[in-house]
C-alpha positions as CSV (number, residue, x, y, z in Angstrom):
1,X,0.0,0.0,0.0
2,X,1.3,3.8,-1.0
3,X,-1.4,5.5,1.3
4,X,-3.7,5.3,4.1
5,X,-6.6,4.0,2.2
6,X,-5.1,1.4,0.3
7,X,-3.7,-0.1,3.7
8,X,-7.0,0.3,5.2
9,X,-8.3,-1.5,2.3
10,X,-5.9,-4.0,2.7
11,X,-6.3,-4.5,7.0
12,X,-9.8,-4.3,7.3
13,X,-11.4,-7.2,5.3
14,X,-12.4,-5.3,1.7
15,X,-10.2,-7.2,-0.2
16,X,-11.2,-10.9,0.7
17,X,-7.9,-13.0,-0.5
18,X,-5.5,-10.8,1.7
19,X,-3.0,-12.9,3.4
20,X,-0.1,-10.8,3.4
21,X,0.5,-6.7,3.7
22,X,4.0,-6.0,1.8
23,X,5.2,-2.6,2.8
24,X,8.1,-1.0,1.1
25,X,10.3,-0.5,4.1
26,X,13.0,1.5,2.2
27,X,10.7,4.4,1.6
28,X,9.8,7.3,3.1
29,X,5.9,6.5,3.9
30,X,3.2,9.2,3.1
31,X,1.0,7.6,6.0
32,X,1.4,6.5,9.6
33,X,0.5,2.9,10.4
34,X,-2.1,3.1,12.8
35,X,-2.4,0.3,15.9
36,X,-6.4,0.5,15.1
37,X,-5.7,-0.3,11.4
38,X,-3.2,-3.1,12.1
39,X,-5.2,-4.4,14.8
40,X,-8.3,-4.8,12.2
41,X,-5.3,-7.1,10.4
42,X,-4.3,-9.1,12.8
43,X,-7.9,-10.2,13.9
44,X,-8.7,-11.3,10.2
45,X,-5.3,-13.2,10.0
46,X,-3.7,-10.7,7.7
47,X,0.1,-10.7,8.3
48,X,2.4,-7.7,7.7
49,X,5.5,-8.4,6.3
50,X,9.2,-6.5,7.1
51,X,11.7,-7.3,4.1
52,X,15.3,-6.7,5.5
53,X,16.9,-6.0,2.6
54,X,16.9,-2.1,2.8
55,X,18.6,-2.9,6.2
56,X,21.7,-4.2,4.5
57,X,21.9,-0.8,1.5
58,X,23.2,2.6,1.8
59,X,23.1,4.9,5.1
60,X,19.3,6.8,4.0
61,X,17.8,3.7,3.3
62,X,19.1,1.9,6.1
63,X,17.3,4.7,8.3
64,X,14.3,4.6,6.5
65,X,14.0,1.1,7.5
66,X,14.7,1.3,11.3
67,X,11.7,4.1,11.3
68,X,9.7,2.2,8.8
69,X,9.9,-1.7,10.4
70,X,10.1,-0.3,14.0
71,X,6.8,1.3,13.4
72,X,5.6,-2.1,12.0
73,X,6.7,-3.9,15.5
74,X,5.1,-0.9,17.7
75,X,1.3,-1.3,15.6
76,X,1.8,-4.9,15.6
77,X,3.6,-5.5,19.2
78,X,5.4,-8.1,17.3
79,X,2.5,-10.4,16.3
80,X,2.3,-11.6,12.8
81,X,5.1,-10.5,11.6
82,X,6.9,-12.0,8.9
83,X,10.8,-11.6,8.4
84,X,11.7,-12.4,4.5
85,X,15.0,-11.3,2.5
86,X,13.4,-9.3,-0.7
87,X,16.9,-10.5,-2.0
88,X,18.2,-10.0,-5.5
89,X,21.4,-11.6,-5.4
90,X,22.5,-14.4,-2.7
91,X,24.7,-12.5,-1.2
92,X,21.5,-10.5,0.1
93,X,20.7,-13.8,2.5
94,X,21.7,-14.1,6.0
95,X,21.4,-16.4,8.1
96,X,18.1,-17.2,10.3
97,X,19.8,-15.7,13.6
98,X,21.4,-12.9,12.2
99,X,18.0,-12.0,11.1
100,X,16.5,-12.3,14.1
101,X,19.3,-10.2,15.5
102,X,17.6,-7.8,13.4
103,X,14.9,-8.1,15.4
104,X,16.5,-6.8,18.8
105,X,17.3,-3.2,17.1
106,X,14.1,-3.0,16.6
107,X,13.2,-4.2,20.0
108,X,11.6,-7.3,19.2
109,X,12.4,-10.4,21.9
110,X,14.1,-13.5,20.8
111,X,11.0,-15.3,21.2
112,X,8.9,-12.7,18.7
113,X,11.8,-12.6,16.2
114,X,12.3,-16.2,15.5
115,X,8.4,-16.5,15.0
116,X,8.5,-13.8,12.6
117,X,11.1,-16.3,10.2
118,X,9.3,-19.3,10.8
119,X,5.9,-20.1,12.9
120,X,4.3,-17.3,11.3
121,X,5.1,-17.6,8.1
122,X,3.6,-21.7,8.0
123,X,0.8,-19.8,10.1
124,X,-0.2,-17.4,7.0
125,X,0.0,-20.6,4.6
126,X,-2.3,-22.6,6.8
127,X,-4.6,-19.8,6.7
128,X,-4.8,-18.9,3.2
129,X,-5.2,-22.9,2.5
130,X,-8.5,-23.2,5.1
131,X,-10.0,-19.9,4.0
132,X,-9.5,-21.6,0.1
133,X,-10.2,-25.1,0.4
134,X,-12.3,-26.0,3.6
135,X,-15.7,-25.4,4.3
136,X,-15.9,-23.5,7.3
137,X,-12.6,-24.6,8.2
138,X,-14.4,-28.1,9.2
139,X,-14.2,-30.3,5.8
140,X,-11.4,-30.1,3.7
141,X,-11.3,-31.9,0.4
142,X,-8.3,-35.2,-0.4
143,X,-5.8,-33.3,-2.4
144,X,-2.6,-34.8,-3.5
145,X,0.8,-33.9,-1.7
146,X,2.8,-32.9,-4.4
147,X,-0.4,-31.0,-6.2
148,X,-1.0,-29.1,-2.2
149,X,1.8,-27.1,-2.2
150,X,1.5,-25.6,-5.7
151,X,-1.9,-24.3,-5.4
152,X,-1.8,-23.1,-2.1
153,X,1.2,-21.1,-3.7
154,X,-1.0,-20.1,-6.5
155,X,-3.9,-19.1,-3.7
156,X,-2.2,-16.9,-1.6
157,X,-1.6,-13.8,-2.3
158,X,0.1,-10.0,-1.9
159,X,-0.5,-6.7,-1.2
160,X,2.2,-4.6,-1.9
């Protein structure tokens, strides 16, 4: 989202197939995100994602983020938050502690940090693939294992 509408949009259950808010965390935001707004989010199972990348580029951006993803963590109080790499190149990567080391700048526990890179992140799958495929998250159709994984993939989908 680019604005405050677009993000309420996005947190407040207009756009049904929302699994995941994508916020550019390198960029200066014209919009404050709101505890009220995120809170809307977080009780329809919406997640809101912090890509580190900007973390790792030049001095400006690397502010940008801090203010940007420490906001994210205030709104949120670290709940369903997801940590992913928005990597170009693997040399972008790090490894899963050094991301959650990430975490503690922006004064996010241990605990809270290593959620953010893996609990919540099969949390947000599990949720997209009920809200698609059971009814009334009670009966869920056979589907095949290798066939699962691809269309929940093809289901879920991005806000950014």
């Amino acid at each position: 989202p680019t604005n405050d509408a677009m993000l309420l949009a996005a947190c407040n259950g207009t756009w049904d197939a929302v699994d995941i808010v994508a916020l550019d965390m390198g960029q200066r935001w014209n919009f404050v995100a709101k505890q009220k707004v995120v809170t809307q989010a977080l009780a329809l199972g919406v997640s809101l994602e912090i890509m580190y990348q900007p973390a790792l580029a030049g001095e400006k951006t690397r502010q940008q983020w801090v203010s940007n993803a420490a906001a994210v963590v205030r709104a949120t109080r670290g709940r369903s938050v997801i940590w992913t790499s928005a990597a170009r190149r693997a040399l972008d990567l790090r490894a899963p502690y050094d991301v959650a080391n990430l975490g503690e700048v922006l004064q996010l526990n241990g605990d809270l940090s290593k959620r953010a890179l893996a609990a919540n992140a099969r949390a947000v799958l599990m949720h997209a693939f009920t809200r698609s495929s059971t009814l009334r998250a009670v009966i869920a159709p056979k589907h095949s294992a290798a066939g699962e994984l691809e269309g929940l993939a093809k289901k879920t989908r991005m806000v950014s």
